[in-house]
CSV table of C-alpha atoms and ligand atoms in Angstrom, one decimal:
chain,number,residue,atom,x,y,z
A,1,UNK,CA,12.3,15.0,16.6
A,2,UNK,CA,10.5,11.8,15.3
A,3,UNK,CA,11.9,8.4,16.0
A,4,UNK,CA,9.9,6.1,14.0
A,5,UNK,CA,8.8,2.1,13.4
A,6,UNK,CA,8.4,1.6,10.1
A,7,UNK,CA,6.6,-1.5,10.0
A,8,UNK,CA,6.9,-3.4,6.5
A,9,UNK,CA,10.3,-1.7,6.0
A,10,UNK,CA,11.6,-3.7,3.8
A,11,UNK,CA,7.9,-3.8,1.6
A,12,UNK,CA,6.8,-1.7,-1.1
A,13,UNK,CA,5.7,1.5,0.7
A,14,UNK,CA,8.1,1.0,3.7
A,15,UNK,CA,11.1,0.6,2.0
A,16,UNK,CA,10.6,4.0,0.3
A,17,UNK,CA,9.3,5.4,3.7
A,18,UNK,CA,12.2,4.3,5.5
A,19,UNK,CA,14.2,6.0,3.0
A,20,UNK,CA,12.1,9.1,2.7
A,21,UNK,CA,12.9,9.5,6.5
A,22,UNK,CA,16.8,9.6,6.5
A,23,UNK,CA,16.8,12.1,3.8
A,24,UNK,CA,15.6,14.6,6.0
A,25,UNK,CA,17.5,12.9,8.9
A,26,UNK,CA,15.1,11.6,10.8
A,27,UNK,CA,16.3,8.2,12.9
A,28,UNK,CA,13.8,5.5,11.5
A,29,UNK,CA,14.2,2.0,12.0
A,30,UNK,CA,12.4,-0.7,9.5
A,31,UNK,CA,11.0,-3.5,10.9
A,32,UNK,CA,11.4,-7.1,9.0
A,33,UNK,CA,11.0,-10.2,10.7
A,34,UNK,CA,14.4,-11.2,9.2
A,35,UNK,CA,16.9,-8.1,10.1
A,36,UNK,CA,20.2,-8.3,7.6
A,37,UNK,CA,21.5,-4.8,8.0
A,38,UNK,CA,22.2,-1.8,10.2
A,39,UNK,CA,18.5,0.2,10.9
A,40,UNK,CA,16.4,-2.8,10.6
A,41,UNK,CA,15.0,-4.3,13.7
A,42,UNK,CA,13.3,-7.6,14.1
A,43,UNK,CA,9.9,-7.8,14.1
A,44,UNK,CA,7.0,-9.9,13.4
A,45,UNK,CA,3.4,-9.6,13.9
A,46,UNK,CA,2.8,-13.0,15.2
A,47,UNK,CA,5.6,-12.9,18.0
A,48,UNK,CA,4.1,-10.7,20.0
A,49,UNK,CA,8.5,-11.1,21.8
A,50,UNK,CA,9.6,-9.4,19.0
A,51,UNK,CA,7.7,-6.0,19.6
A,52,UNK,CA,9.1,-4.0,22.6
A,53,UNK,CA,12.4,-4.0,21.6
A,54,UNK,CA,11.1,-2.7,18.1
A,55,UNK,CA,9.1,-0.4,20.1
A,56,UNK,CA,11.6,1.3,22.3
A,57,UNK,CA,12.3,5.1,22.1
A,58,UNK,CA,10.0,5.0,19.4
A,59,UNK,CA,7.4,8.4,19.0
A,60,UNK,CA,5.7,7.2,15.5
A,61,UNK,CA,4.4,4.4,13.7
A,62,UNK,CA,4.2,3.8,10.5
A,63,UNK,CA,1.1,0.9,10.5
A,64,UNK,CA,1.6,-1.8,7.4
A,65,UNK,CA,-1.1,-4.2,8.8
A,66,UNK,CA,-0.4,-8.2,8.8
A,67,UNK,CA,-0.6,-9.4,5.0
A,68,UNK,CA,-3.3,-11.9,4.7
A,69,UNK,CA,-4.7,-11.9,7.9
A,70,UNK,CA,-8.2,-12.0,7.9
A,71,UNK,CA,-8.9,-10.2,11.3
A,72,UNK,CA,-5.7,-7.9,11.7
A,73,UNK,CA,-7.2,-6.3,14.5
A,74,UNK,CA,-6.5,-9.1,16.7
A,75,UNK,CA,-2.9,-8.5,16.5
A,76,UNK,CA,-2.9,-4.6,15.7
A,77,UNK,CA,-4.9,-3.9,18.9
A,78,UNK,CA,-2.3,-5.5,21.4
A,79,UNK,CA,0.4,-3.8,19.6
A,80,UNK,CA,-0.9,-0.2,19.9
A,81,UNK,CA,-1.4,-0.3,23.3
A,82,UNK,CA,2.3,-2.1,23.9
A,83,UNK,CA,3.1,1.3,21.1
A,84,UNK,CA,1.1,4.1,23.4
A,85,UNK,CA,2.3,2.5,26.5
A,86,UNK,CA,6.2,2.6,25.3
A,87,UNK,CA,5.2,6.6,24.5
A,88,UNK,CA,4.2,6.1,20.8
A,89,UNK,CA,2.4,9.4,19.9
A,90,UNK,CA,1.8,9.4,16.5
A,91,UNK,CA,0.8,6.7,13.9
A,92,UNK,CA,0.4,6.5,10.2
A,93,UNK,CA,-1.9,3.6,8.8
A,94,UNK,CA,-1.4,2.6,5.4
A,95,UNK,CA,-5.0,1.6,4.4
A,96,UNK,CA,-7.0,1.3,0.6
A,97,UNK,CA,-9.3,3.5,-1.4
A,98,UNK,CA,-10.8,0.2,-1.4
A,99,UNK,CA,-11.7,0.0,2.5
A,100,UNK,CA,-14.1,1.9,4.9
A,101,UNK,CA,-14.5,1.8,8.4
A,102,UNK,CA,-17.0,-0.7,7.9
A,103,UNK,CA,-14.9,-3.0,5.8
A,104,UNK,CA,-14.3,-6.4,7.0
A,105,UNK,CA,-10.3,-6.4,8.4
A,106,UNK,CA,-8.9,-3.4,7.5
A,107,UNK,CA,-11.6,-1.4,8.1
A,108,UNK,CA,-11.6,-2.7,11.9
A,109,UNK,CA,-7.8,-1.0,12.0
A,110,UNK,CA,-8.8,2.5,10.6
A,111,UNK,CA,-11.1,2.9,13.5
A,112,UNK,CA,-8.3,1.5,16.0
A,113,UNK,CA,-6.1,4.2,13.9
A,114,UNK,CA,-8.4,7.4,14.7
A,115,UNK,CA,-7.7,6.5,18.5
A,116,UNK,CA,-4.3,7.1,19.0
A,117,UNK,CA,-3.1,11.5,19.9
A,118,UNK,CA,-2.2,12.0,16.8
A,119,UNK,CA,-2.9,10.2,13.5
A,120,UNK,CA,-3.4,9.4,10.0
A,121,UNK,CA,-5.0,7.3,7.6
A,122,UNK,CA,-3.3,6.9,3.6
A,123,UNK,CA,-6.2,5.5,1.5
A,124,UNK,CA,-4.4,4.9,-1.7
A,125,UNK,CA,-5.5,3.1,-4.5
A,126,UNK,CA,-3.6,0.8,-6.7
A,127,UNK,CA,-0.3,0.8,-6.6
A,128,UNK,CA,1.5,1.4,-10.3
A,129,UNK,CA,4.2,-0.9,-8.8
A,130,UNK,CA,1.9,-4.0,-9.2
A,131,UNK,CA,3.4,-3.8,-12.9
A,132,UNK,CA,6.5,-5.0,-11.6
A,133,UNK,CA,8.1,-7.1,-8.9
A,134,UNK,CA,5.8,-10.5,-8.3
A,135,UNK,CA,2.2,-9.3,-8.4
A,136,UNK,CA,0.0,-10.7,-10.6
A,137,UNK,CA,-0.3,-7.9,-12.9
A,138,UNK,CA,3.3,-8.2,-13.2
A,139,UNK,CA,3.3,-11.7,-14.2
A,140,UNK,CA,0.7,-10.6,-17.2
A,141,UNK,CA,3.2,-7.9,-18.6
A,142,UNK,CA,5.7,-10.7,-18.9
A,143,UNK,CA,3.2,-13.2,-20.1
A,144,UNK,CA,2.2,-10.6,-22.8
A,145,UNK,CA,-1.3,-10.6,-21.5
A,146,UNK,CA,-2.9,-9.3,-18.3
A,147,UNK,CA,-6.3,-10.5,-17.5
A,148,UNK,CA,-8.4,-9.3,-15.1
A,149,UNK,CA,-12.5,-8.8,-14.2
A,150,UNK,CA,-12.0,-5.0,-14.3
A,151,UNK,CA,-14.0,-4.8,-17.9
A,152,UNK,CA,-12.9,-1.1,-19.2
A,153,UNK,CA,-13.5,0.7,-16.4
A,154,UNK,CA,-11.0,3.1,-14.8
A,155,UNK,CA,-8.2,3.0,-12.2
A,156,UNK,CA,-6.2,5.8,-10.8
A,157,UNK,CA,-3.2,4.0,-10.1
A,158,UNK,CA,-0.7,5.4,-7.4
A,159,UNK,CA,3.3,5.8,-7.3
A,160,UNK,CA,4.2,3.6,-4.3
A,161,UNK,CA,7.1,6.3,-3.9
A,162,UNK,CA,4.1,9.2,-3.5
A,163,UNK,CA,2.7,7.0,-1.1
A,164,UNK,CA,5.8,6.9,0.8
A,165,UNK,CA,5.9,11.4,0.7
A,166,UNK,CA,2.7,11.9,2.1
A,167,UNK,CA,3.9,9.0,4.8
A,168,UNK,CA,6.6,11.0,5.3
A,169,UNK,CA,5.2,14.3,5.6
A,170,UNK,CA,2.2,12.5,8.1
A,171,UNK,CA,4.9,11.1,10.4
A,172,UNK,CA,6.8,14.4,10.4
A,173,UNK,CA,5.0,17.5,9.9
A,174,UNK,CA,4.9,19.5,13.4
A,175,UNK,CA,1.1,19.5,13.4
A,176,UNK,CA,0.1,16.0,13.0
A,177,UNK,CA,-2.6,15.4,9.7
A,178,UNK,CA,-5.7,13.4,12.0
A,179,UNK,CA,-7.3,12.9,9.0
A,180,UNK,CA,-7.8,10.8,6.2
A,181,UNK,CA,-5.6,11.0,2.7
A,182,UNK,CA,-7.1,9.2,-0.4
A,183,UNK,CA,-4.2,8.8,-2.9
A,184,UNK,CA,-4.1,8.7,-6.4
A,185,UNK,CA,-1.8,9.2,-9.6
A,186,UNK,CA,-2.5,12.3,-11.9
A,187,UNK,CA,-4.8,10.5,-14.4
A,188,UNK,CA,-7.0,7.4,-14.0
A,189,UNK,CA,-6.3,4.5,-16.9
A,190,UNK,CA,-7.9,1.6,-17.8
A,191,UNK,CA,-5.7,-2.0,-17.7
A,192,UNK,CA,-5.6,-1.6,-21.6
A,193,UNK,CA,-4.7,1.8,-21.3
A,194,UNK,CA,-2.2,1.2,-19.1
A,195,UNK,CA,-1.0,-1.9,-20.8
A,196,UNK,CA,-0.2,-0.2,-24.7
A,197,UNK,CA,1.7,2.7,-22.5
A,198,UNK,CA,3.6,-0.5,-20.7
A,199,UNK,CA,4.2,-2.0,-24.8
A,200,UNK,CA,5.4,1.6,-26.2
A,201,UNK,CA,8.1,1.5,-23.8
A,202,UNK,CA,9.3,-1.8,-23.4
A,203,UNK,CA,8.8,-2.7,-26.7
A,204,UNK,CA,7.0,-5.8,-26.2
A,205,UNK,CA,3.0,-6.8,-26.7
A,206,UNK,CA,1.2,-6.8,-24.1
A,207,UNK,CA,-2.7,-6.5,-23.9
A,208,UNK,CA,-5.5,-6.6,-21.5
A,209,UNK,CA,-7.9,-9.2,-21.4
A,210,UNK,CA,-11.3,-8.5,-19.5
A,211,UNK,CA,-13.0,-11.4,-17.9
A,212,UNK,CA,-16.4,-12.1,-15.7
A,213,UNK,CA,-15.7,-12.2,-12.3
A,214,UNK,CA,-16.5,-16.6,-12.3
A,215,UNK,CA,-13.8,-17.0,-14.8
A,216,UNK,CA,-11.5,-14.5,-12.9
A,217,UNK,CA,-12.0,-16.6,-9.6
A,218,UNK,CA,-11.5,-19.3,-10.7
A,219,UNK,CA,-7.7,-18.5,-12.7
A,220,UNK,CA,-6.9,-17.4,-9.1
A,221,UNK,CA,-7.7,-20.2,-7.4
A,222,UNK,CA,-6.2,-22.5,-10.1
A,223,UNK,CA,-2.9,-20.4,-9.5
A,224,UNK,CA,-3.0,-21.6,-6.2
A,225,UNK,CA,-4.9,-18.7,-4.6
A,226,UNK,CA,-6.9,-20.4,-1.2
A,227,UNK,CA,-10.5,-19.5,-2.6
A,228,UNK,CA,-11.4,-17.2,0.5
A,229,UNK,CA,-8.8,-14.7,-1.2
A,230,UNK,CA,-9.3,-15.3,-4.5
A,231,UNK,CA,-13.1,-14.5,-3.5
A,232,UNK,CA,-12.3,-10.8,-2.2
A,233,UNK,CA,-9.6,-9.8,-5.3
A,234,UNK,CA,-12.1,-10.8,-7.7
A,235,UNK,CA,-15.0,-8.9,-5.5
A,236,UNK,CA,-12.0,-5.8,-5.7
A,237,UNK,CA,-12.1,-5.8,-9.5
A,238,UNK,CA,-15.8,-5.9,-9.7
A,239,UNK,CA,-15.8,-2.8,-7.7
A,240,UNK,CA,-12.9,-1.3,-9.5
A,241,UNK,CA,-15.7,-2.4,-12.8
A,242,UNK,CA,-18.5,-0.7,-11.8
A,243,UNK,CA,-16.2,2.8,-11.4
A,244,UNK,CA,-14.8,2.6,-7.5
A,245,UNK,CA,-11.5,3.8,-8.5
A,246,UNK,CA,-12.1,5.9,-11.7
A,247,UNK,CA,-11.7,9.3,-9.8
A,248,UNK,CA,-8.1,11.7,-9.1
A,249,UNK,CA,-8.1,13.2,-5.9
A,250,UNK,CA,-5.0,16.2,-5.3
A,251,UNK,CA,-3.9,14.8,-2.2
A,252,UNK,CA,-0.3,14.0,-3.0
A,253,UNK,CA,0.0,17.7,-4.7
A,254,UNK,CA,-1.5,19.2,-1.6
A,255,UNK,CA,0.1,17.1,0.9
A,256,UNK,CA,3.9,17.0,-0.5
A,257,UNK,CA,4.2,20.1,-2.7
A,258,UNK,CA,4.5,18.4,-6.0
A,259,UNK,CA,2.6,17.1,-8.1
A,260,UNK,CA,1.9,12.9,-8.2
A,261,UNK,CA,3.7,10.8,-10.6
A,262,UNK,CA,2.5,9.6,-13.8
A,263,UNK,CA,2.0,6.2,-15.0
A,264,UNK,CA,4.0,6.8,-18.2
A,265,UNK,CA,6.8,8.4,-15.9
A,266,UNK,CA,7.2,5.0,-14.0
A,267,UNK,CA,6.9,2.9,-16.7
A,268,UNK,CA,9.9,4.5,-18.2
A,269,UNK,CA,11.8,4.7,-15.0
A,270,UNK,CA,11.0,1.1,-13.3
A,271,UNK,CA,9.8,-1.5,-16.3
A,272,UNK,CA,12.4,-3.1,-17.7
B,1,NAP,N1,-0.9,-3.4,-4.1
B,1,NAP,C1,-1.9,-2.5,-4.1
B,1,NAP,O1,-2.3,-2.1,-5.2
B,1,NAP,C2,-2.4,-1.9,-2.9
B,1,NAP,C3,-3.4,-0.8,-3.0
B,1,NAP,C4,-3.9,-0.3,-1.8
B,1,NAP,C5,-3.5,-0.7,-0.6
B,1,NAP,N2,-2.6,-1.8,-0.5
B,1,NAP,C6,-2.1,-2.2,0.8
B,1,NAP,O2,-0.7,-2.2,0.9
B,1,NAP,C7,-0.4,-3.1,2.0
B,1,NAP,C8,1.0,-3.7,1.6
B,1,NAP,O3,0.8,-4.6,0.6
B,1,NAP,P1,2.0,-5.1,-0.3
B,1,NAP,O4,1.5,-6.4,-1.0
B,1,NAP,O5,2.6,-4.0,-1.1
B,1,NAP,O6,3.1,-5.6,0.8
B,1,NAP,P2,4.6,-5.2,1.0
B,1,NAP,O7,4.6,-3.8,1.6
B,1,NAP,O8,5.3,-5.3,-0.3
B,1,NAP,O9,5.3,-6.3,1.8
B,1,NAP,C9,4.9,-6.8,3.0
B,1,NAP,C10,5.8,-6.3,4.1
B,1,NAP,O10,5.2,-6.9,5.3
B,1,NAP,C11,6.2,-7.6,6.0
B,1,NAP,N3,5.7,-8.7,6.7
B,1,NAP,C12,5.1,-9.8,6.1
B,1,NAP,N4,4.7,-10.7,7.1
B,1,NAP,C13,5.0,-10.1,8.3
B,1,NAP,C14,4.9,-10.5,9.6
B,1,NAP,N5,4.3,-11.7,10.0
B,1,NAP,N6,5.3,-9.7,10.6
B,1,NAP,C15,5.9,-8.5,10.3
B,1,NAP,N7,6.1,-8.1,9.0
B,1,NAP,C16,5.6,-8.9,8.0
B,1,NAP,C17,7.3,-7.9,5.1
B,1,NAP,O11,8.6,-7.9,5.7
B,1,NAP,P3,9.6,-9.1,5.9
B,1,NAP,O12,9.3,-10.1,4.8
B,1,NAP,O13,11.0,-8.4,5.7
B,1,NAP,O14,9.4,-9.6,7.3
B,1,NAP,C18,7.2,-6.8,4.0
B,1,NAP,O15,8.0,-5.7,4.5
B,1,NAP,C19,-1.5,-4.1,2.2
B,1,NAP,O16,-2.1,-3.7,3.5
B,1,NAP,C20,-2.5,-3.7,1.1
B,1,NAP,O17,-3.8,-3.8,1.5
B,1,NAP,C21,-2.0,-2.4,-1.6
């Protein structure tokens, strides 16, 4: 049976993999750079230390790259060959619908992915959860008003928690996926689409507000964003604007047996 790393276990997708995992009893361990509980193991991308003993026994990966790094496959490279020499077989990357092999950053780590015995690649594209917790978008459904450069184009926004089934069933399944999996929800939305279904159930206004990309840069930066990063969100939404992510793709059906999660379904269950 597996034994796997969840890296980012106490994140968004990792969490919810970790969980996923010890449902159907498989021994998973999350890695966190601050470990406050039983099954979490310390670990941090820049402590190169701290990886062994996170490594040991381990047979699968589950690949949350460094957040914010602009080259992650400086660290990611040294790390799967400390993961293959300690007998890691398998690894699971979570990626973007946004990125390609030929992306700057994560791209570099889907081609260092596609090298290891067995693997897989999760493409998904943006996560419904960004309407809660501390992301941006988050912050607009609070303010009453989400802005972004995004115009009224399209995205197919994904349950992090479908994210976390097809991890599963990657890190798990006897024959392992070697392939990619681009992820989507059941229907593609706009922001203001999204946003009135976010007001009927909560009760309280909130509306979209589209922007040019300058103007959109710039809020970012003035929110403290360094500009480098502000630079590539905004460059994310004009993609997203010119109809990147307006497209539903089966793969969480196919992959997990049932079908993915609508945005009207989370809404009800995880905005408060
Ligand atoms: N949000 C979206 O719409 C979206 C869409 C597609 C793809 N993605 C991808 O999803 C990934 C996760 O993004 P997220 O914002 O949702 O992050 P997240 O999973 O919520 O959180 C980051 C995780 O990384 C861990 N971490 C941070 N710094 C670390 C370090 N130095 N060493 C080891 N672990 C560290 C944190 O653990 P501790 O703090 O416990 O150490 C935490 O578990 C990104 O690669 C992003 O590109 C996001």
């Amino acid at each position: 049976m597996a034994d796997v790393l969840v890296l980012g276990g106490t994140g968004t997708t990792g969490r919810r993999v970790v969980a996923g995992l010890r449902e159907r009893g498989v021994p998973a361990r999350a890695a966190t750079r601050k470990p406050a509980e039983a099954g979490q193991v310390r670990f941090d991308w820049t402590d190169r230390a701290t990886h062994a003993d996170a490594l040991r026994g381990a047979t699968a990966v589950y690949l949350v790259a460094p957040i914010g790094e602009a080259a992650p496959a400086a660290l990611v490279e040294p790390f799967l060959a400390d993961a293959f020499d300690a007998g890691v077989r398998r690894v699971v990357l979570l990626s973007s619908s946004a990125v390609t092999e030929d992306s700057p950053g994560l791209g570099d780590l889907q081609r260092l992915v596609r090298a290891a015995p067995e693997w897989t690649v999760l493409k998904p594209s943006w996560f419904m959860q960004n309407f809660t917790g501390e992301h941006l978008v988050a912050q607009g459904v609070r303010d009453g008003e989400i802005v972004t450069a995004t115009g009224d184009a399209r995205v197919a926004f994904v349950d992090a928690g479908d994210i976390a089934a097809v991890a599963v069933r990657a890190l798990t399944d006897p024959e392992p996926h070697n392939t990619e999996h681009v992820l989507t929800g059941p229907a593609a939305l706009s922001y203001a689409e999204a946003a009135r279904i976010v007001a009927a159930h909560t009760g309280r206004p909130v509306r979209h507000r589209a922007v040019g990309t300058a103007e959109f840069t710039a809020r970012l930066t003035a929110s403290g964003l360094p500009e480098e990063f502000a630079a590539v969100l905004a460059a994310l939404d004009e993609d997203i604007r010119r109809g990147a992510e307006d497209r539903v793709t089966p793969a969480v059906e196919q992959v997990t047996g049932r079908p993915a999660r609508s945005f009207r379904t989370f809404a009800e269950e995880e905005i408060r």
